[in-house]
Coordinates of C-alpha atoms in Angstrom, one line a residue:
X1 CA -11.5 20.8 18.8
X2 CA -11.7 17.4 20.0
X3 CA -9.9 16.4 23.3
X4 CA -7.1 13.3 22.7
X5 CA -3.6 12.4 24.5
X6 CA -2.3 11.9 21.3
X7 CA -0.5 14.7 20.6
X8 CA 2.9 14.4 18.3
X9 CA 2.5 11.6 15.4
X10 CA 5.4 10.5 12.9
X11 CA 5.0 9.7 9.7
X12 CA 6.4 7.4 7.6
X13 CA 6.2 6.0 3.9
X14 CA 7.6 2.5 2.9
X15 CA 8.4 0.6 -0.6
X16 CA 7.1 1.0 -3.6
X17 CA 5.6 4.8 -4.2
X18 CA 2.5 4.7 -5.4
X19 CA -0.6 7.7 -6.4
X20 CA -2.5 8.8 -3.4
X21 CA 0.3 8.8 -0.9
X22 CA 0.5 12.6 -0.4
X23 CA -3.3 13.2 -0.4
X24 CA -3.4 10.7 2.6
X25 CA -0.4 12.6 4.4
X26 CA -2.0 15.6 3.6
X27 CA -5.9 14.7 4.6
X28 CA -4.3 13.3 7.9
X29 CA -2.0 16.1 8.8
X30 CA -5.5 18.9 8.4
X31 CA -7.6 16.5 9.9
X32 CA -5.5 16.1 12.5
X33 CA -4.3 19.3 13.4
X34 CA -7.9 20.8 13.0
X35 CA -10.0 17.7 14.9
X36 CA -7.2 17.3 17.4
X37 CA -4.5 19.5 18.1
X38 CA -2.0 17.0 16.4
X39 CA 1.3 17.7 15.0
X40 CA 3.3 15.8 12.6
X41 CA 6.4 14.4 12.3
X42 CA 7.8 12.7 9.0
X43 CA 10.3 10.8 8.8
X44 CA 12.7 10.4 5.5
X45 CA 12.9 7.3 3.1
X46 CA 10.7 5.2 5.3
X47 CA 11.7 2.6 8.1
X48 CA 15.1 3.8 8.0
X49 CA 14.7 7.2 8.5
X50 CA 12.3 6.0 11.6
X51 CA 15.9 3.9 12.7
X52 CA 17.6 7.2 12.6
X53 CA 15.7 9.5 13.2
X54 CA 16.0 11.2 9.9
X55 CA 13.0 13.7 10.4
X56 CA 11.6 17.2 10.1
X57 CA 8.2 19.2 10.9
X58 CA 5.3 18.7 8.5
X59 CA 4.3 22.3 8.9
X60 CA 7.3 23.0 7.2
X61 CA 5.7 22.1 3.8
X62 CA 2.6 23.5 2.2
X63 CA 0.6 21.0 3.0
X64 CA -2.3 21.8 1.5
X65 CA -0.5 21.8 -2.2
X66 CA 0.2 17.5 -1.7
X67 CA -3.0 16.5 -2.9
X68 CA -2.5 15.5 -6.3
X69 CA 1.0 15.4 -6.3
X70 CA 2.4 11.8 -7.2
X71 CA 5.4 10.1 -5.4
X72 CA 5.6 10.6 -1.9
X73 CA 7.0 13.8 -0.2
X74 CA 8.5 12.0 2.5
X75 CA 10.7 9.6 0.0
X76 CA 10.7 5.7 0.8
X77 CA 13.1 2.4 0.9
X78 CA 12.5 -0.9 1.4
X79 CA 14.8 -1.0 4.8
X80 CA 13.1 -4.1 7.0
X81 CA 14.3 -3.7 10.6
X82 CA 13.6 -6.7 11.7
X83 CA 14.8 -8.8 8.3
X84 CA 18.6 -9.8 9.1
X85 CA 18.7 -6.8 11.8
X86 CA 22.4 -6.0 12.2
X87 CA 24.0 -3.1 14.6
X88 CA 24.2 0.1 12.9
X89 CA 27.9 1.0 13.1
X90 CA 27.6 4.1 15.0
X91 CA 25.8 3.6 17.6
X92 CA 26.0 -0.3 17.8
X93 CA 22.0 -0.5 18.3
X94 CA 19.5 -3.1 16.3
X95 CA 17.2 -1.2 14.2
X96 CA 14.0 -2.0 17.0
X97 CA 16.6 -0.1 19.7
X98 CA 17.0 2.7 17.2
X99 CA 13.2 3.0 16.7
X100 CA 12.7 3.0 20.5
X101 CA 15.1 6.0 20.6
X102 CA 13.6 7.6 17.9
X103 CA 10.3 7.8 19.8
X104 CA 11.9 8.7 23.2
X105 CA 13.7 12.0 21.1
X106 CA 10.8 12.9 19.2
X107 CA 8.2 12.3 22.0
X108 CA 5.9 10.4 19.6
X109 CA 3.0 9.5 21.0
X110 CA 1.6 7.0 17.6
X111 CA 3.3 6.6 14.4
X112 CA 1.3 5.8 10.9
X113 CA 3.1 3.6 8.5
X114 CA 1.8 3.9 4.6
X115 CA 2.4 1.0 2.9
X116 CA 2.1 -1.8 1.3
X117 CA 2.5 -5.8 2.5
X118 CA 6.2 -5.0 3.7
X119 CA 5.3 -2.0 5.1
X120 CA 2.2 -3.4 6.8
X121 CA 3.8 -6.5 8.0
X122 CA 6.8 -4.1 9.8
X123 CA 4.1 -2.3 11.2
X124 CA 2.4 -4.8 13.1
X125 CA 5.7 -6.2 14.8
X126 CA 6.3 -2.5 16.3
X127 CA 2.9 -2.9 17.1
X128 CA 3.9 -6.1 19.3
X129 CA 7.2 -4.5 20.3
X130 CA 4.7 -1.8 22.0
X131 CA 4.8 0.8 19.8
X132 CA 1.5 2.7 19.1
X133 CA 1.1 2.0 15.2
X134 CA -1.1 1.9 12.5
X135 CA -1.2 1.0 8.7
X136 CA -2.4 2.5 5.6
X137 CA -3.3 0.7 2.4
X138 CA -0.8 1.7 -0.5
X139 CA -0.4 -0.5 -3.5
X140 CA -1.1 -0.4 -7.1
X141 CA -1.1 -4.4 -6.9
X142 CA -4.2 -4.3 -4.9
X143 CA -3.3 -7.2 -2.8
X144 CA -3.2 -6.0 0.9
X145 CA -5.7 -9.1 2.6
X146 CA -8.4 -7.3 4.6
X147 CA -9.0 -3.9 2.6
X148 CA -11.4 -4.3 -0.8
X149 CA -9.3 -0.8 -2.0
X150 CA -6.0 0.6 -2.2
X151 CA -4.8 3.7 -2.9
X152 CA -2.5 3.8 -6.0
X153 CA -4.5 1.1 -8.0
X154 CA -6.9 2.9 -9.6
X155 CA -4.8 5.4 -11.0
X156 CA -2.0 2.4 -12.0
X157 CA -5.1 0.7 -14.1
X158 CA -5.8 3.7 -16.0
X159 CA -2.5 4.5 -17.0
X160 CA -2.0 0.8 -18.2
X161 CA -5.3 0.5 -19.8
X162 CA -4.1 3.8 -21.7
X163 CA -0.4 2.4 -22.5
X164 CA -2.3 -0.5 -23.7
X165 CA -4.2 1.3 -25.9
X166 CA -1.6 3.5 -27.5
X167 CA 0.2 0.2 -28.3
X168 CA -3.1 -1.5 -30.2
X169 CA -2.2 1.5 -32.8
X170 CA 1.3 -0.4 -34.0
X171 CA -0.3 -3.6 -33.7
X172 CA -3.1 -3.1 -35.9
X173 CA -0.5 -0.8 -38.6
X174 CA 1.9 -3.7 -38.7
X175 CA -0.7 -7.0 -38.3
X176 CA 1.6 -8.2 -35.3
X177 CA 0.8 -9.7 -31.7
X178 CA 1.8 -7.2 -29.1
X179 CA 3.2 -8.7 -25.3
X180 CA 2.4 -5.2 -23.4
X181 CA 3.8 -6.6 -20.0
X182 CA 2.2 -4.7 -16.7
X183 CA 3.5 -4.9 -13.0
X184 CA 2.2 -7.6 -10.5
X185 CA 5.0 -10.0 -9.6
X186 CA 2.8 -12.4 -7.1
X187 CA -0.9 -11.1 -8.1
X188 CA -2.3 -10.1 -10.9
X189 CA -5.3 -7.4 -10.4
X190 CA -3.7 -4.7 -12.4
X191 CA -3.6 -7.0 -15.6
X192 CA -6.5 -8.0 -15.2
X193 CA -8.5 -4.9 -15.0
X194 CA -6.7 -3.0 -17.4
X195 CA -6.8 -6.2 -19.5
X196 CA -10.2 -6.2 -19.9
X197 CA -10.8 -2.7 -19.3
X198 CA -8.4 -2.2 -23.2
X199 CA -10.5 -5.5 -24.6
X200 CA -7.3 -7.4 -24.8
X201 CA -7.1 -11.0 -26.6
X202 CA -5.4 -12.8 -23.8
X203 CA -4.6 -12.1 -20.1
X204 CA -1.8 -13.8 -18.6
X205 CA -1.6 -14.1 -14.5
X206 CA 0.2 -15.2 -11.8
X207 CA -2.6 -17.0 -10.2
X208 CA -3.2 -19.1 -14.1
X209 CA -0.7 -21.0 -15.0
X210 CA -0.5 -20.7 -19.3
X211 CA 0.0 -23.4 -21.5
X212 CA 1.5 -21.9 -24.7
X213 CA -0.1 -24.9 -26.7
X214 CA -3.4 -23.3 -25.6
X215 CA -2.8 -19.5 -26.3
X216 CA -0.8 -20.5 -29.9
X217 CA -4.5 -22.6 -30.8
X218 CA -6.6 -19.5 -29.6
X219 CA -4.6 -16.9 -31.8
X220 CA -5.0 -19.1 -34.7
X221 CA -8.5 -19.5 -34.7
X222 CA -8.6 -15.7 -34.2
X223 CA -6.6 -15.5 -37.0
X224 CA -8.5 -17.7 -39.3
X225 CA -11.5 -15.3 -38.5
X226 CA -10.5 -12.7 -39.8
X227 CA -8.6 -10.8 -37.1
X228 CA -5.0 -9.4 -38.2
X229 CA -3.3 -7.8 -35.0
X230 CA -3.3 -9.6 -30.9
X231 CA -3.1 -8.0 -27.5
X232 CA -1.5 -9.9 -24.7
X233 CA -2.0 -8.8 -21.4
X234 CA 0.9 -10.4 -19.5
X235 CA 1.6 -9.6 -15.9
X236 CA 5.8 -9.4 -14.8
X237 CA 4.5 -12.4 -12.6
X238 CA 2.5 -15.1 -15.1
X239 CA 4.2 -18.3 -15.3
X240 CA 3.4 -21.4 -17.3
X241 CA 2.8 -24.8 -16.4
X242 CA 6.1 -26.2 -15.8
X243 CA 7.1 -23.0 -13.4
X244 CA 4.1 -23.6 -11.4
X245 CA 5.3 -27.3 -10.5
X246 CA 8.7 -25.5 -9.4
X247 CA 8.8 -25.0 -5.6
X248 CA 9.4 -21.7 -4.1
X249 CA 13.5 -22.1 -4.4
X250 CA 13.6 -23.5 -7.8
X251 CA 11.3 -20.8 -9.5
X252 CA 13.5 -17.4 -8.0
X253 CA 16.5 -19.5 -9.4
X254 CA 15.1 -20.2 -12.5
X255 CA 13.4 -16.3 -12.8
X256 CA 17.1 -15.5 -11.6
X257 CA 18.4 -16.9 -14.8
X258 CA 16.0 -16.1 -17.2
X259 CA 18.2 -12.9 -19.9
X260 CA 14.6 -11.1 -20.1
X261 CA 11.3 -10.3 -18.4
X262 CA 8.8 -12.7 -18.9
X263 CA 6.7 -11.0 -21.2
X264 CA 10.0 -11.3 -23.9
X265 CA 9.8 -14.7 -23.6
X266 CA 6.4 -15.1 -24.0
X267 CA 6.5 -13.6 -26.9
X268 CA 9.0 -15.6 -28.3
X269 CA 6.8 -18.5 -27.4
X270 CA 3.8 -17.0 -29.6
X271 CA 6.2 -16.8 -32.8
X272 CA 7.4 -19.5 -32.3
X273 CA 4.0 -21.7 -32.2
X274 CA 1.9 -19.3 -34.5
X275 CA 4.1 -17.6 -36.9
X276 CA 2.7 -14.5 -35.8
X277 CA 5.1 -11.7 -35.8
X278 CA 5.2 -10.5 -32.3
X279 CA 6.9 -7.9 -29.9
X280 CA 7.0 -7.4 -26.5
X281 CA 6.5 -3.6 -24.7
X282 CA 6.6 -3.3 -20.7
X283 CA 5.5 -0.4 -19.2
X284 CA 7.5 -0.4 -16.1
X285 CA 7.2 2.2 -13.5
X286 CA 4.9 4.1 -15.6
X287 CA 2.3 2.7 -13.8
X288 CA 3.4 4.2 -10.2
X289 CA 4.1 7.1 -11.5
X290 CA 2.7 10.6 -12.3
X291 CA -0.5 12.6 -10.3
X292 CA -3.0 10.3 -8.8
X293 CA -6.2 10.2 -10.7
X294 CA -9.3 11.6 -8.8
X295 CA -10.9 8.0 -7.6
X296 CA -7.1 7.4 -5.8
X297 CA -7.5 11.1 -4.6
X298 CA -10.6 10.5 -3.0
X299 CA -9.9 7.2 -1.7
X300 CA -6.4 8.4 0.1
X301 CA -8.6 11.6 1.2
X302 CA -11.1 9.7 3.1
X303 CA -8.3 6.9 4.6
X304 CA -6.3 10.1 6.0
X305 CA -9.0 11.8 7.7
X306 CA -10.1 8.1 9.1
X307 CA -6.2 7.8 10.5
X308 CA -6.4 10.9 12.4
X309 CA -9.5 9.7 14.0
X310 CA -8.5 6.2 14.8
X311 CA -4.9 7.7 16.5
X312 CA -7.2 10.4 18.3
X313 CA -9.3 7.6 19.8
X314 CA -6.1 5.1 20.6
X315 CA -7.3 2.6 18.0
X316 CA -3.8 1.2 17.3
X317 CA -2.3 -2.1 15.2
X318 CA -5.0 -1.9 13.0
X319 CA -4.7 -1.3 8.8
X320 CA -7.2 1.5 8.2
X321 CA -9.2 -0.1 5.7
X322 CA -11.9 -0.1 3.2
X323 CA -14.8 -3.3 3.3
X324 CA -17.9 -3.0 1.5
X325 CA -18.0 0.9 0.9
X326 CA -17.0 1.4 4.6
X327 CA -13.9 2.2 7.0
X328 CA -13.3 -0.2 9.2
X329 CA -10.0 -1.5 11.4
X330 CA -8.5 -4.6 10.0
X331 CA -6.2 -6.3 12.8
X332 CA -2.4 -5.5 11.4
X333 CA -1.6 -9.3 12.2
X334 CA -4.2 -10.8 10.1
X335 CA -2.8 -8.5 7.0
X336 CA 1.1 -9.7 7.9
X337 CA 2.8 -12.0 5.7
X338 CA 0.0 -12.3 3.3
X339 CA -1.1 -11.6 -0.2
X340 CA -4.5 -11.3 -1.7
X341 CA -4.6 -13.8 -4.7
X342 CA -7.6 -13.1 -7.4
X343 CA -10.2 -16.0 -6.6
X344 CA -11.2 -18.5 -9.1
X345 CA -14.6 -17.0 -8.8
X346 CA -13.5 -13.4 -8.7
X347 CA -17.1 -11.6 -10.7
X348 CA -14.4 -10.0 -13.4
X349 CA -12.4 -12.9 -13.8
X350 CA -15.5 -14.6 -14.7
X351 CA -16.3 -11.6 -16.6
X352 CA -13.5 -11.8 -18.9
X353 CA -14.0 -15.5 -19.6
X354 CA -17.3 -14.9 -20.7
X355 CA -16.3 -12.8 -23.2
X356 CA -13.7 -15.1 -24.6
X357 CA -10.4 -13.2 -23.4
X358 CA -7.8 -16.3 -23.0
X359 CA -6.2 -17.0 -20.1
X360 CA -3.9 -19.9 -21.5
X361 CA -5.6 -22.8 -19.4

């Protein structure tokens, strides 16, 4: 057993759940137990448990069983305690003063923080407020800026890819164009890989703006071909042109307003241009859901065994990350705030165009 000061580590899970989450608190709490002499402390639905100190032993659950369980053991919210901080009732103490409690009571000596951009941007202002933290990559939007990997993505593309597929079945039985709308509000990764991973016709994005004239001329020529059924790809983020010249105020207002998800409309759009009969299916939280497959078990596997050892050797504010094939400590401020668009030049992007997927520009 290795020697460290860091003794007593909390644990916390924040926003969206994802697959992987419990294999990373699992591989941390072994690793760091048998590498270390650590023992864990997680806290309940995220930051605000943390505030409150909502807590109990992680030796108190058969650790060892987490590994491909989906969801997160510890439960999450998407509490921000330093978004509109207000004075908790009780105790009349901002959330920061609550936190600073929390470690005093609990003796914490480091607190890991598994997350996505939320979670990760929280975690590097306790980092400035002095607390030992770090980060861990969670998302199935792929879109945390300094880690090429996330744990939750891999498994989120499968099971979209599969939905998609399951859905080709009605839209080849009733010759229709099928919206099959998939998560990504501000990026679109997930449509795209599963979009070209289940060979759809178009791929609609957040980072493309679509011009329906264009999609309604590519489906036609499709048509005249010989093809009888459509698969559009459509992230819950993809905007047209005229959205994409909204600024930031006047596109929540007018996504505020709008009766359905995007992909509804969209589909409406395609009828309406083509004369195509066409429904819309959105798989929803689906793709968060369920076991992690075995690349997201792996991944979280290799990230929690790397977060023992970078609290063991005091390497805190950093996102435990993945770049080019290898762990590495990506500075929680640089990841703060931001999201990771797909490039113009993105190698599967490019990939996709060259085999004449549309991306309605």
């Amino acid at each position: 057993m290795k020697g460290t000061s860091i003794k007593t580590v909390g644990i916390l899970t924040s926003g969206g759940d994802a697959p992987g989450l419990n294999a990373a608190i699992r591989a941390m709490c072994i690793a760091g137990k048998n590498k270390y002499g650590m023992k864990f402390i997680g806290f309940r639905n995220g930051y605000r448990g943390l505030i409150d100190g909502d807590c109990f032993k992680m030796d108190e659950l058969d650790i060892d069983a987490l590994y491909n369980q989906g969801g997160t053991v510890l439960g999450t919210s998407r509490v921000k305690p330093f978004k509109n901080p207000v004075p908790d009732p009780k105790t009349g103490l901002l959330p920061v003063e609550g936190i600073k409690q929390t470690f005093k009571k609990y003796k914490l000596d480091a607190l890991v923080c598994l997350g996505g951009n939320g979670t990760n941007t929280t975690a590097s202002l306790l980092f400035e407020e002095g607390f030992n933290v770090i980060g861990m990559p969670k998302t199935i939007d792929k879109d945390i800026v300094g880690s090429d990997e996330t744990f939750g993505f891999a498994t989120a593309v499968d099971v979209a890819t599969e939905g998609i597929e399951a859905i080709r079945t009605t839209a080849r039985s009733h010759s229709r164009a099928m919206v099959v709308e998939i998560m990504g509000h501000k990026v679109g990764w997930l449509g795209l890989y599963s979009g070209v991973a289940a060979n759809a016709d178009v791929i609609l994005l957040p980072e493309i703006p679509y011009d329906i004239k264009k999609i309604a001329k590519y489906l036609k020529q499709k048509k005249a071909d010989g093809q009888n059924y459509f698969i559009i790809a459509c992230s819950e983020g993809a905007l047209n042109l005229e959205e994409s010249k909204l600024s930031k105020k006047e596109f929540k207002k007018a996504r505020a307003e709008m009766c359905q998800s995007v992909g509804y409309r969209v589909a409406k759009e395609i009828e309406a241009e083509t004369g195509i009969e066409t429904r819309t299916s959105v798989l929803g939280y689906t793709q968060r859901g369920g076991s992690p497959s075995a690349s997201d078990i792996l991944l979280a596997t290799k990230l929690g065994v790397a977060a023992a050892d970078f609290m063991a050797n005091k390497n805190f504010g950093k996102l435990v990350a993945i770049q080019n094939g290898k762990i590495v400590g990506v500075p929680l401020e640089s990841v703060a705030g931001k999201a990771k668009s797909i490039p113009a030049d993105d190698t599967l992007l490019q990939t996709a165009r060259d085999l004449g997927i549309c991306f309605g520009d």
